[in-house]
mmCIF file of C-alpha atoms and ligand atoms in Angstrom:
data_model
loop_
_atom_site.group_PDB
_atom_site.id
_atom_site.type_symbol
_atom_site.label_atom_id
_atom_site.label_comp_id
_atom_site.label_asym_id
_atom_site.label_seq_id
_atom_site.Cartn_x
_atom_site.Cartn_y
_atom_site.Cartn_z
ATOM 1 C CA UNK A 68 -31.880 -15.045 -4.280
ATOM 2 C CA UNK A 69 -34.904 -13.138 -5.883
ATOM 3 C CA UNK A 70 -38.470 -14.829 -5.855
ATOM 4 C CA UNK A 71 -40.709 -13.988 -8.495
ATOM 5 C CA UNK A 72 -44.590 -14.133 -7.731
ATOM 6 C CA UNK A 73 -47.772 -13.217 -9.593
ATOM 7 C CA UNK A 74 -46.496 -12.456 -12.912
ATOM 8 C CA UNK A 75 -43.159 -10.010 -12.506
ATOM 9 C CA UNK A 76 -43.547 -9.153 -8.794
ATOM 10 C CA UNK A 77 -39.965 -9.968 -7.637
ATOM 11 C CA UNK A 78 -39.514 -10.094 -3.563
ATOM 12 C CA UNK A 79 -36.279 -9.637 -2.284
ATOM 13 C CA UNK A 80 -34.857 -12.433 0.211
ATOM 14 C CA UNK A 81 -35.394 -10.231 3.292
ATOM 15 C CA UNK A 82 -38.984 -10.229 2.234
ATOM 16 C CA UNK A 83 -39.345 -13.947 2.319
ATOM 17 C CA UNK A 84 -40.752 -15.477 5.728
ATOM 18 C CA UNK A 85 -38.040 -16.953 7.977
ATOM 19 C CA UNK A 86 -39.332 -20.420 7.333
ATOM 20 C CA UNK A 87 -37.799 -20.282 3.657
ATOM 21 C CA UNK A 88 -34.254 -19.925 5.121
ATOM 22 C CA UNK A 89 -34.606 -23.211 7.537
ATOM 23 C CA UNK A 90 -30.693 -23.600 7.788
ATOM 24 C CA UNK A 91 -30.100 -19.861 8.914
ATOM 25 C CA UNK A 92 -31.072 -16.441 7.361
ATOM 26 C CA UNK A 93 -27.306 -15.428 6.799
ATOM 27 C CA UNK A 94 -27.039 -18.088 3.984
ATOM 28 C CA UNK A 95 -26.665 -16.420 0.920
ATOM 29 C CA UNK A 96 -27.837 -18.631 -1.441
ATOM 30 C CA UNK A 97 -30.471 -20.543 1.104
ATOM 31 C CA UNK A 98 -32.080 -22.530 -2.001
ATOM 32 C CA UNK A 99 -29.144 -23.258 -3.913
ATOM 33 C CA UNK A 100 -28.728 -27.161 -3.386
ATOM 34 C CA UNK A 101 -25.271 -28.636 -3.734
ATOM 35 C CA UNK A 102 -26.375 -30.273 -6.956
ATOM 36 C CA UNK A 103 -27.179 -26.853 -8.716
ATOM 37 C CA UNK A 104 -23.983 -25.161 -7.087
ATOM 38 C CA UNK A 105 -21.956 -27.830 -8.526
ATOM 39 C CA UNK A 106 -23.923 -27.449 -11.950
ATOM 40 C CA UNK A 107 -23.006 -23.813 -12.137
ATOM 41 C CA UNK A 108 -19.418 -24.215 -11.259
ATOM 42 C CA UNK A 109 -18.995 -26.797 -13.980
ATOM 43 C CA UNK A 110 -21.173 -25.429 -16.648
ATOM 44 C CA UNK A 111 -20.891 -21.649 -15.915
ATOM 45 C CA UNK A 112 -24.121 -21.376 -17.920
ATOM 46 C CA UNK A 113 -27.568 -20.311 -17.453
ATOM 47 C CA UNK A 114 -29.576 -23.030 -15.428
ATOM 48 C CA UNK A 115 -33.231 -23.580 -16.314
ATOM 49 C CA UNK A 116 -35.390 -26.034 -14.617
ATOM 50 C CA UNK A 117 -39.002 -25.906 -16.011
ATOM 51 C CA UNK A 118 -40.308 -28.089 -13.136
ATOM 52 C CA UNK A 119 -38.132 -28.143 -9.918
ATOM 53 C CA UNK A 120 -40.503 -30.908 -8.302
ATOM 54 C CA UNK A 121 -39.051 -33.578 -11.095
ATOM 55 C CA UNK A 122 -35.562 -32.220 -11.194
ATOM 56 C CA UNK A 123 -32.544 -34.093 -9.990
ATOM 57 C CA UNK A 124 -31.691 -31.038 -8.137
ATOM 58 C CA UNK A 125 -34.572 -31.462 -5.971
ATOM 59 C CA UNK A 126 -33.291 -32.590 -2.827
ATOM 60 C CA UNK A 127 -35.598 -33.532 -0.141
ATOM 61 C CA UNK A 128 -32.455 -32.919 2.286
ATOM 62 C CA UNK A 129 -32.372 -29.181 1.806
ATOM 63 C CA UNK A 130 -35.391 -27.822 3.937
ATOM 64 C CA UNK A 131 -35.116 -24.157 2.494
ATOM 65 C CA UNK A 132 -35.549 -25.792 -1.481
ATOM 66 C CA UNK A 133 -38.543 -28.244 0.287
ATOM 67 C CA UNK A 134 -40.148 -25.178 1.930
ATOM 68 C CA UNK A 135 -40.078 -23.143 -1.219
ATOM 69 C CA UNK A 136 -41.091 -25.855 -3.694
ATOM 70 C CA UNK A 137 -44.193 -27.437 -1.081
ATOM 71 C CA UNK A 138 -44.861 -24.490 0.869
ATOM 72 C CA UNK A 139 -45.021 -21.633 -1.756
ATOM 73 C CA UNK A 140 -45.441 -23.853 -4.813
ATOM 74 C CA UNK A 141 -42.480 -22.646 -6.498
ATOM 75 C CA UNK A 142 -41.644 -24.662 -9.464
ATOM 76 C CA UNK A 143 -39.763 -23.472 -12.485
ATOM 77 C CA UNK A 144 -36.435 -21.877 -11.736
ATOM 78 C CA UNK A 145 -33.714 -19.911 -13.513
ATOM 79 C CA UNK A 146 -30.622 -19.345 -12.064
ATOM 80 C CA UNK A 147 -27.817 -16.933 -13.971
ATOM 81 C CA UNK A 148 -24.067 -17.514 -13.165
ATOM 82 C CA UNK A 149 -22.171 -14.264 -12.229
ATOM 83 C CA UNK A 150 -19.294 -14.477 -14.074
ATOM 84 C CA UNK A 151 -16.023 -12.122 -13.576
ATOM 85 C CA UNK A 152 -13.326 -12.738 -15.820
ATOM 86 C CA UNK A 153 -14.373 -16.287 -16.696
ATOM 87 C CA UNK A 154 -14.401 -16.923 -12.620
ATOM 88 C CA UNK A 155 -17.597 -17.847 -10.827
ATOM 89 C CA UNK A 156 -18.485 -15.280 -8.399
ATOM 90 C CA UNK A 157 -22.058 -15.964 -7.682
ATOM 91 C CA UNK A 158 -25.414 -16.683 -9.185
ATOM 92 C CA UNK A 159 -28.786 -14.765 -9.097
ATOM 93 C CA UNK A 160 -31.834 -17.023 -8.875
ATOM 94 C CA UNK A 161 -35.769 -16.538 -9.456
ATOM 95 C CA UNK A 162 -38.491 -19.036 -9.388
ATOM 96 C CA UNK A 163 -42.093 -19.072 -10.676
ATOM 97 C CA UNK A 164 -45.241 -20.421 -8.454
ATOM 98 C CA UNK A 165 -46.080 -22.304 -11.450
ATOM 99 C CA UNK A 166 -45.020 -24.600 -14.235
ATOM 100 C CA UNK A 167 -44.110 -22.437 -16.585
ATOM 101 C CA UNK A 168 -40.574 -21.942 -18.039
ATOM 102 C CA UNK A 169 -39.433 -18.367 -18.734
ATOM 103 C CA UNK A 170 -39.322 -16.682 -22.201
ATOM 104 C CA UNK A 171 -36.135 -15.869 -24.092
ATOM 105 C CA UNK A 172 -36.558 -12.088 -23.271
ATOM 106 C CA UNK A 173 -36.997 -12.764 -19.489
ATOM 107 C CA UNK A 174 -34.076 -14.932 -19.575
ATOM 108 C CA UNK A 175 -31.899 -11.867 -21.250
ATOM 109 C CA UNK A 176 -33.065 -9.376 -19.101
ATOM 110 C CA UNK A 177 -31.903 -11.475 -15.863
ATOM 111 C CA UNK A 178 -28.839 -12.228 -17.595
ATOM 112 C CA UNK A 179 -28.399 -8.213 -18.065
ATOM 113 C CA UNK A 180 -29.023 -8.002 -14.398
ATOM 114 C CA UNK A 181 -26.618 -10.483 -13.497
ATOM 115 C CA UNK A 182 -23.717 -8.568 -15.549
ATOM 116 C CA UNK A 183 -24.628 -5.302 -13.978
ATOM 117 C CA UNK A 184 -24.386 -6.969 -10.554
ATOM 118 C CA UNK A 185 -21.204 -8.481 -11.305
ATOM 119 C CA UNK A 186 -19.660 -5.181 -12.460
ATOM 120 C CA UNK A 187 -21.137 -3.583 -9.213
ATOM 121 C CA UNK A 188 -19.299 -6.450 -6.903
ATOM 122 C CA UNK A 189 -15.906 -5.885 -8.908
ATOM 123 C CA UNK A 190 -16.319 -2.039 -8.099
ATOM 124 C CA UNK A 191 -16.927 -2.794 -4.640
ATOM 125 C CA UNK A 192 -13.926 -4.995 -4.155
ATOM 126 C CA UNK A 193 -11.882 -2.437 -5.912
ATOM 127 C CA UNK A 194 -12.915 -0.017 -3.289
ATOM 128 C CA UNK A 195 -11.800 -2.418 -1.112
ATOM 129 C CA UNK A 196 -8.657 -2.485 -2.450
ATOM 130 C CA UNK A 197 -8.015 1.203 -2.491
ATOM 131 C CA UNK A 198 -8.793 1.062 0.911
ATOM 132 C CA UNK A 199 -6.195 -1.169 1.639
ATOM 133 C CA UNK A 200 -3.537 1.026 0.094
ATOM 134 C CA UNK A 201 -4.599 3.623 2.311
ATOM 135 C CA UNK A 202 -2.282 1.747 4.743
ATOM 136 C CA UNK A 203 0.653 2.851 2.458
ATOM 137 C CA UNK A 204 -0.100 6.265 3.199
ATOM 138 C CA UNK A 205 -0.582 5.888 6.776
ATOM 139 C CA UNK A 206 3.016 4.363 6.703
ATOM 140 C CA UNK A 207 4.333 6.964 4.955
ATOM 141 C CA UNK A 208 2.907 9.450 7.368
ATOM 142 C CA UNK A 209 4.516 6.963 10.131
ATOM 143 C CA UNK A 210 8.031 7.991 8.657
ATOM 144 C CA UNK A 211 7.184 11.702 8.762
ATOM 145 C CA UNK A 212 6.464 11.309 12.278
ATOM 146 C CA UNK A 213 9.684 9.725 12.915
ATOM 147 C CA UNK A 214 11.519 13.032 11.628
ATOM 148 C CA UNK A 215 10.106 14.412 14.821
ATOM 149 C CA UNK A 216 11.342 11.954 16.557
ATOM 150 C CA UNK A 217 14.881 12.323 15.540
ATOM 151 C CA UNK A 218 16.072 14.541 18.187
ATOM 152 C CA UNK A 219 15.006 12.107 21.146
ATOM 153 C CA UNK A 220 16.799 9.319 19.019
ATOM 154 C CA UNK A 221 19.928 11.202 18.598
ATOM 155 C CA UNK A 222 19.568 11.671 22.397
ATOM 156 C CA UNK A 223 19.211 8.202 22.846
ATOM 157 C CA UNK A 224 21.963 7.077 21.255
ATOM 158 C CA UNK A 225 24.666 9.625 22.321
ATOM 159 C CA UNK A 226 24.226 8.689 25.740
ATOM 160 C CA UNK A 227 25.571 4.696 25.260
ATOM 161 C CA UNK A 228 28.167 6.041 22.895
ATOM 162 C CA UNK A 229 29.310 8.868 25.239
ATOM 163 C CA UNK A 230 29.475 6.160 27.907
ATOM 164 C CA UNK A 231 31.383 3.543 25.971
ATOM 165 C CA UNK A 232 33.907 6.349 25.004
ATOM 166 C CA UNK A 233 34.572 7.403 28.601
ATOM 167 C CA UNK A 234 34.924 3.371 29.591
ATOM 168 C CA UNK A 235 37.196 2.870 26.385
ATOM 169 C CA UNK A 236 39.432 5.648 27.391
ATOM 170 C CA UNK A 237 39.476 4.521 31.225
ATOM 171 C CA UNK A 238 40.203 0.931 30.121
ATOM 172 C CA UNK A 239 43.037 1.972 27.925
ATOM 173 C CA UNK A 240 44.600 3.855 31.207
ATOM 174 C CA UNK A 241 44.349 0.995 33.194
ATOM 175 C CA UNK A 242 46.247 -1.027 30.629
ATOM 176 C CA UNK A 243 49.141 1.572 29.797
ATOM 177 C CA UNK A 244 50.113 2.012 33.281
ATOM 178 C CA UNK A 245 53.759 0.825 34.497
ATOM 179 C CA UNK A 246 51.778 -1.606 36.529
ATOM 180 C CA UNK A 247 48.702 -2.416 34.126
ATOM 181 C CA UNK A 248 45.581 -3.499 35.982
ATOM 182 C CA UNK A 249 44.552 -5.892 33.713
ATOM 183 C CA UNK A 250 41.220 -6.728 35.858
ATOM 184 C CA UNK A 251 40.288 -2.971 36.169
ATOM 185 C CA UNK A 252 40.729 -2.767 32.283
ATOM 186 C CA UNK A 253 38.651 -5.927 31.831
ATOM 187 C CA UNK A 254 35.519 -4.794 33.929
ATOM 188 C CA UNK A 255 35.797 -1.379 31.740
ATOM 189 C CA UNK A 256 36.019 -2.983 28.458
ATOM 190 C CA UNK A 257 33.240 -5.446 29.640
ATOM 191 C CA UNK A 258 30.965 -2.197 30.225
ATOM 192 C CA UNK A 259 32.118 -0.913 26.783
ATOM 193 C CA UNK A 260 30.563 -3.592 25.304
ATOM 194 C CA UNK A 261 27.428 -3.264 27.261
ATOM 195 C CA UNK A 262 27.161 0.314 25.905
ATOM 196 C CA UNK A 263 27.992 -0.331 22.825
ATOM 197 C CA UNK A 264 25.136 -3.175 22.485
ATOM 198 C CA UNK A 265 22.446 -0.830 23.951
ATOM 199 C CA UNK A 266 23.295 1.604 21.150
ATOM 200 C CA UNK A 267 22.758 -1.113 18.689
ATOM 201 C CA UNK A 268 19.407 -2.323 20.252
ATOM 202 C CA UNK A 269 18.173 1.463 19.878
ATOM 203 C CA UNK A 270 19.041 1.526 16.225
ATOM 204 C CA UNK A 271 17.163 -1.946 15.771
ATOM 205 C CA UNK A 272 14.205 -0.575 17.505
ATOM 206 C CA UNK A 273 14.187 2.449 15.069
ATOM 207 C CA UNK A 274 15.201 0.543 12.036
ATOM 208 C CA UNK A 275 11.870 -2.194 13.121
ATOM 209 C CA UNK A 276 9.570 1.130 13.544
ATOM 210 C CA UNK A 277 10.426 2.731 10.054
ATOM 211 C CA UNK A 278 10.368 -0.591 8.192
ATOM 212 C CA UNK A 279 6.950 -1.989 7.671
ATOM 213 C CA UNK A 280 7.584 -5.866 8.500
ATOM 214 C CA UNK A 281 5.728 -8.958 7.907
ATOM 215 C CA UNK A 282 4.814 -8.388 4.162
ATOM 216 C CA UNK A 283 2.631 -10.809 2.355
ATOM 217 C CA UNK A 284 3.718 -11.357 -1.386
ATOM 218 C CA UNK A 285 0.823 -12.211 -3.832
ATOM 219 C CA UNK A 286 0.424 -12.284 -7.656
ATOM 220 C CA UNK A 287 0.716 -8.316 -8.350
ATOM 221 C CA UNK A 288 -0.045 -6.473 -11.821
ATOM 222 C CA UNK A 289 2.832 -3.810 -11.923
ATOM 223 C CA UNK A 290 0.581 -1.402 -14.355
ATOM 224 C CA UNK A 291 -2.895 -1.562 -11.910
ATOM 225 C CA UNK A 292 -0.466 -1.274 -8.628
ATOM 226 C CA UNK A 293 1.167 1.825 -10.244
ATOM 227 C CA UNK A 294 -2.416 3.330 -11.363
ATOM 228 C CA UNK A 295 -3.594 2.936 -7.718
ATOM 229 C CA UNK A 296 -0.696 4.580 -6.235
ATOM 230 C CA UNK A 297 -0.750 7.237 -8.411
ATOM 231 C CA UNK A 298 -4.533 7.906 -7.558
ATOM 232 C CA UNK A 299 -3.709 8.035 -3.988
ATOM 233 C CA UNK A 300 -1.220 11.167 -4.531
ATOM 234 C CA UNK A 301 -2.897 12.693 -7.790
ATOM 235 C CA UNK A 302 -3.981 15.794 -5.504
ATOM 236 C CA UNK A 303 -0.671 16.479 -3.932
ATOM 237 C CA UNK A 304 0.852 16.161 -7.464
ATOM 238 C CA UNK A 305 -1.734 18.783 -9.037
ATOM 239 C CA UNK A 306 -1.178 20.789 -5.855
ATOM 240 C CA UNK A 307 2.221 20.872 -6.657
ATOM 241 C CA UNK A 308 1.711 22.234 -10.182
ATOM 242 C CA UNK A 309 3.039 18.939 -11.528
ATOM 243 C CA UNK A 310 1.735 16.837 -14.802
ATOM 244 C CA UNK A 311 2.171 13.303 -14.578
ATOM 245 C CA UNK A 312 2.137 11.083 -17.379
ATOM 246 C CA UNK A 313 2.218 7.276 -17.596
ATOM 247 C CA UNK A 314 3.546 5.202 -20.403
ATOM 248 C CA UNK A 315 2.565 1.640 -19.334
ATOM 249 C CA UNK A 316 3.732 -1.387 -21.082
ATOM 250 C CA UNK A 317 0.900 -3.195 -22.381
ATOM 251 C CA UNK A 318 1.324 -6.895 -21.502
ATOM 252 C CA UNK A 319 3.802 -7.097 -18.506
ATOM 253 C CA UNK A 320 4.211 -10.529 -16.777
ATOM 254 C CA UNK A 321 3.024 -10.263 -13.126
ATOM 255 C CA UNK A 322 5.459 -9.916 -10.310
ATOM 256 C CA UNK A 323 5.200 -11.688 -6.659
ATOM 257 C CA UNK A 324 5.470 -9.152 -4.354
ATOM 258 C CA UNK A 325 3.931 -7.125 -1.478
ATOM 259 C CA UNK A 326 1.153 -4.478 -2.610
ATOM 260 C CA UNK A 327 1.397 -2.242 0.189
ATOM 261 C CA UNK A 328 5.227 -2.188 0.241
ATOM 262 C CA UNK A 329 5.440 -2.184 -3.792
ATOM 263 C CA UNK A 330 3.283 0.798 -3.588
ATOM 264 C CA UNK A 331 5.128 2.468 -0.832
ATOM 265 C CA UNK A 332 7.817 2.483 -3.367
ATOM 266 C CA UNK A 333 6.217 4.076 -5.660
ATOM 267 C CA UNK A 334 4.752 6.864 -3.429
ATOM 268 C CA UNK A 335 8.338 7.350 -2.208
ATOM 269 C CA UNK A 336 9.751 7.949 -5.430
ATOM 270 C CA UNK A 337 6.908 10.170 -6.687
ATOM 271 C CA UNK A 338 6.780 12.355 -3.600
ATOM 272 C CA UNK A 339 10.553 12.881 -3.712
ATOM 273 C CA UNK A 340 10.088 13.961 -7.565
ATOM 274 C CA UNK A 341 7.353 16.268 -6.720
ATOM 275 C CA UNK A 342 9.420 17.847 -3.936
ATOM 276 C CA UNK A 343 12.425 18.068 -5.831
ATOM 277 C CA UNK A 344 10.563 19.717 -8.655
ATOM 278 C CA UNK A 345 8.854 22.183 -6.303
ATOM 279 C CA UNK A 346 12.078 24.103 -6.540
ATOM 280 C CA UNK A 347 11.814 24.495 -10.150
ATOM 281 C CA UNK A 348 10.356 27.710 -10.784
ATOM 282 C CA UNK A 349 10.960 27.934 -14.808
ATOM 283 C CA UNK A 350 10.152 25.157 -16.920
ATOM 284 C CA UNK A 351 8.087 22.480 -16.879
ATOM 285 C CA UNK A 352 7.188 20.353 -13.746
ATOM 286 C CA UNK A 353 6.775 16.765 -15.420
ATOM 287 C CA UNK A 354 6.647 13.675 -13.893
ATOM 288 C CA UNK A 355 6.823 10.354 -16.064
ATOM 289 C CA UNK A 356 6.193 6.893 -14.906
ATOM 290 C CA UNK A 357 7.417 4.244 -17.213
ATOM 291 C CA UNK A 358 7.066 0.535 -17.135
ATOM 292 C CA UNK A 359 8.526 -1.913 -19.888
ATOM 293 C CA UNK A 360 7.833 -5.100 -21.004
ATOM 294 C CA UNK A 361 11.049 -7.214 -21.110
ATOM 295 C CA UNK A 362 11.824 -10.310 -22.971
ATOM 296 C CA UNK A 363 10.278 -13.620 -21.437
ATOM 297 C CA UNK A 364 12.202 -14.767 -18.236
ATOM 298 C CA UNK A 365 13.623 -11.070 -17.981
ATOM 299 C CA UNK A 366 12.937 -8.737 -14.824
ATOM 300 C CA UNK A 367 10.047 -5.905 -14.963
ATOM 301 C CA UNK A 368 11.405 -2.440 -15.049
ATOM 302 C CA UNK A 369 9.838 0.781 -13.717
ATOM 303 C CA UNK A 370 11.138 4.326 -14.162
ATOM 304 C CA UNK A 371 9.921 7.593 -12.182
ATOM 305 C CA UNK A 372 11.443 10.295 -14.511
ATOM 306 C CA UNK A 373 11.189 13.755 -13.227
ATOM 307 C CA UNK A 374 12.192 17.218 -14.613
ATOM 308 C CA UNK A 375 13.549 18.595 -11.340
ATOM 309 C CA UNK A 376 17.001 20.031 -10.254
ATOM 310 C CA UNK A 377 18.435 16.485 -10.828
ATOM 311 C CA UNK A 378 20.993 14.669 -8.567
ATOM 312 C CA UNK A 379 23.463 17.007 -6.325
ATOM 313 C CA UNK A 380 25.945 14.264 -5.546
ATOM 314 C CA UNK A 381 28.553 12.933 -7.544
ATOM 315 C CA UNK A 382 27.791 9.547 -6.726
ATOM 316 C CA UNK A 383 23.994 8.714 -6.746
ATOM 317 C CA UNK A 384 24.840 5.700 -4.381
ATOM 318 C CA UNK A 385 24.885 8.546 -1.700
ATOM 319 C CA UNK A 386 21.425 9.217 -1.803
ATOM 320 C CA UNK A 387 20.180 5.780 -0.846
ATOM 321 C CA UNK A 388 22.535 5.955 2.471
ATOM 322 C CA UNK A 389 20.203 5.834 5.526
ATOM 323 C CA UNK A 390 19.697 9.500 7.003
ATOM 324 C CA UNK A 391 20.972 11.235 3.920
ATOM 325 C CA UNK A 392 18.657 13.995 3.436
ATOM 326 C CA UNK A 393 19.183 17.490 1.961
ATOM 327 C CA UNK A 394 15.609 18.424 3.269
ATOM 328 C CA UNK A 395 15.068 20.706 6.417
ATOM 329 C CA UNK A 396 12.518 18.280 7.733
ATOM 330 C CA UNK A 397 13.679 15.287 5.648
ATOM 331 C CA UNK A 398 14.539 11.805 7.545
ATOM 332 C CA UNK A 399 16.754 10.722 4.709
ATOM 333 C CA UNK A 400 15.145 7.042 5.314
ATOM 334 C CA UNK A 401 12.878 6.893 2.230
ATOM 335 C CA UNK A 402 15.202 5.749 -0.567
ATOM 336 C CA UNK A 403 16.827 3.313 1.687
ATOM 337 C CA UNK A 404 13.767 1.812 2.766
ATOM 338 C CA UNK A 405 12.469 1.678 -0.994
ATOM 339 C CA UNK A 406 15.940 -0.417 -1.976
ATOM 340 C CA UNK A 407 15.610 -2.692 0.807
ATOM 341 C CA UNK A 408 12.007 -3.484 -0.227
ATOM 342 C CA UNK A 409 12.907 -3.860 -3.674
ATOM 343 C CA UNK A 410 15.995 -6.229 -3.088
ATOM 344 C CA UNK A 411 13.455 -8.264 -0.769
ATOM 345 C CA UNK A 412 11.798 -8.745 -3.922
ATOM 346 C CA UNK A 413 14.858 -9.855 -5.925
ATOM 347 C CA UNK A 414 15.134 -6.690 -7.514
ATOM 348 C CA UNK A 415 17.307 -3.363 -7.802
ATOM 349 C CA UNK A 416 16.662 -0.019 -7.297
ATOM 350 C CA UNK A 417 19.255 2.781 -8.707
ATOM 351 C CA UNK A 418 19.341 6.535 -9.671
ATOM 352 C CA UNK A 419 20.829 8.358 -12.518
ATOM 353 C CA UNK A 420 20.608 11.946 -13.685
ATOM 354 C CA UNK A 421 18.774 12.979 -16.617
ATOM 355 C CA UNK A 422 19.969 15.137 -19.695
ATOM 356 C CA UNK A 423 19.633 17.896 -19.772
ATOM 357 C CA UNK A 424 17.422 18.082 -16.482
ATOM 358 C CA UNK A 425 15.845 16.216 -13.861
ATOM 359 C CA UNK A 426 16.258 12.776 -12.207
ATOM 360 C CA UNK A 427 15.298 9.083 -12.906
ATOM 361 C CA UNK A 428 14.782 6.350 -10.236
ATOM 362 C CA UNK A 429 14.207 3.114 -11.752
ATOM 363 C CA UNK A 430 14.119 -0.452 -10.393
ATOM 364 C CA UNK A 431 13.658 -3.810 -11.795
ATOM 365 C CA UNK A 432 11.750 -6.614 -10.162
ATOM 366 C CA UNK A 433 11.918 -10.219 -11.684
ATOM 367 C CA UNK A 434 8.388 -11.162 -13.194
ATOM 368 C CA UNK A 435 6.390 -14.093 -13.343
ATOM 369 C CA UNK A 436 5.795 -17.078 -15.872
ATOM 370 C CA UNK A 437 2.132 -15.582 -15.984
ATOM 371 C CA UNK A 438 0.505 -12.563 -17.895
ATOM 372 C CA UNK A 439 -1.577 -9.806 -15.636
ATOM 373 C CA UNK A 440 -5.052 -9.202 -16.997
HETATM 374 P P1 ADP B 1232 14.093 12.460 2.204
HETATM 375 O O1 ADP B 1232 12.914 12.406 1.510
HETATM 376 O O2 ADP B 1232 13.714 12.409 3.906
HETATM 377 O O3 ADP B 1232 15.221 13.302 2.264
HETATM 378 P P2 ADP B 1232 15.248 9.954 0.981
HETATM 379 O O4 ADP B 1232 16.020 9.072 1.301
HETATM 380 O O5 ADP B 1232 13.825 9.718 0.359
HETATM 381 O O6 ADP B 1232 14.889 11.117 2.221
HETATM 382 O O7 ADP B 1232 15.832 10.939 -0.107
HETATM 383 C C1 ADP B 1232 17.167 11.232 -0.062
HETATM 384 C C2 ADP B 1232 17.711 12.390 -0.596
HETATM 385 O O8 ADP B 1232 17.714 12.209 -2.079
HETATM 386 C C3 ADP B 1232 16.871 13.626 -0.579
HETATM 387 O O9 ADP B 1232 16.793 14.346 0.435
HETATM 388 C C4 ADP B 1232 17.270 14.341 -1.893
HETATM 389 O O10 ADP B 1232 18.375 15.054 -1.734
HETATM 390 C C5 ADP B 1232 17.713 13.049 -2.864
HETATM 391 N N1 ADP B 1232 16.478 12.996 -3.791
HETATM 392 C C6 ADP B 1232 15.387 12.069 -3.839
HETATM 393 N N2 ADP B 1232 14.592 12.147 -4.866
HETATM 394 C C7 ADP B 1232 14.932 12.942 -5.389
HETATM 395 C C8 ADP B 1232 14.748 13.612 -6.867
HETATM 396 N N3 ADP B 1232 14.032 13.036 -7.566
HETATM 397 N N4 ADP B 1232 15.639 14.277 -7.288
HETATM 398 C C9 ADP B 1232 16.629 15.073 -6.709
HETATM 399 N N5 ADP B 1232 16.881 14.751 -5.716
HETATM 400 C C10 ADP B 1232 16.479 13.652 -4.749
#
């Protein structure tokens, strides 16, 4: 709330004495009565009150408003809505200590100011979303750290498997004797089962660590999410001498998805391509991200195409198997997690070789009935 006094001097909210904020200093719009808020929500238009003291919006129950009108003598009020994509996100109000309606030029000035403030608000909230996507990177880092844990994991799983193998052999010996020792064999098989269960629990624990659980699905603009993901790794892309291009379809249906998980898939595919192309010394290192607009009711299609060495396996499905990696420090979990995420979103992820070179990783996700802004 801005307050005009003696001509054009505007005093920010914090400049007013506490008595104007009788309902608490933390109220953002202390002088907006419910009547005014309701009018703003309904009309989304500027409210110009020539004399608050005689206006129906003047409710004596609002002590802050009463203090302003009766204490300071503020009479003429102007409330300008802050609209983002036709949605009311706030309002700017100014008041005059006399009954003197605002001139059109003054109203235009405040309207322009409200528009600027709305843009600033939108950019702040975009910043916040960028920070949220950092979680995706943190997660990617966690996967990298998992690589270092591999040795100890192997050790942990090896131990119960070796014990199970020993118990299995011993039990078999008890059973194949001339006089089979059924009870001893039974005990051995129970121990065998216990070791196998332990190995399964270890594997499940690792899986739980790697996979980000508890995703929150919401309406998600595919293009916007891809652009944000690319911004996160642009430095890495440039550092590797890769040029990136996007071919994003104009009007895609929104999807119902978890932003962080969806970006994790994009980040994984991009980073894999960048890593694959780092071995290409002659020729272009080019990465293209393409989205396509399907017919209504069909899935959104996303493709990440690179000019790297292509696929070195006969069956591309091999790449999606957990722990399949050709990288010295690779974990081989990236693609299998990506597939899990896409399938959890009701879609499909697959890989194919490009002609003459490179690989394309592409996926589909069912689109909603609404269109992204
Ligand atoms: P990691 O990156 O730890 O190896 P991934 O599951 O992400 O695990 O990838 C598995 C393997 O798939 C990689 O090691 C690589 O051999 C192959 N791969 C992934 N992306 C590409 C690509 N764009 N071009 C060629 N091979 C790829």
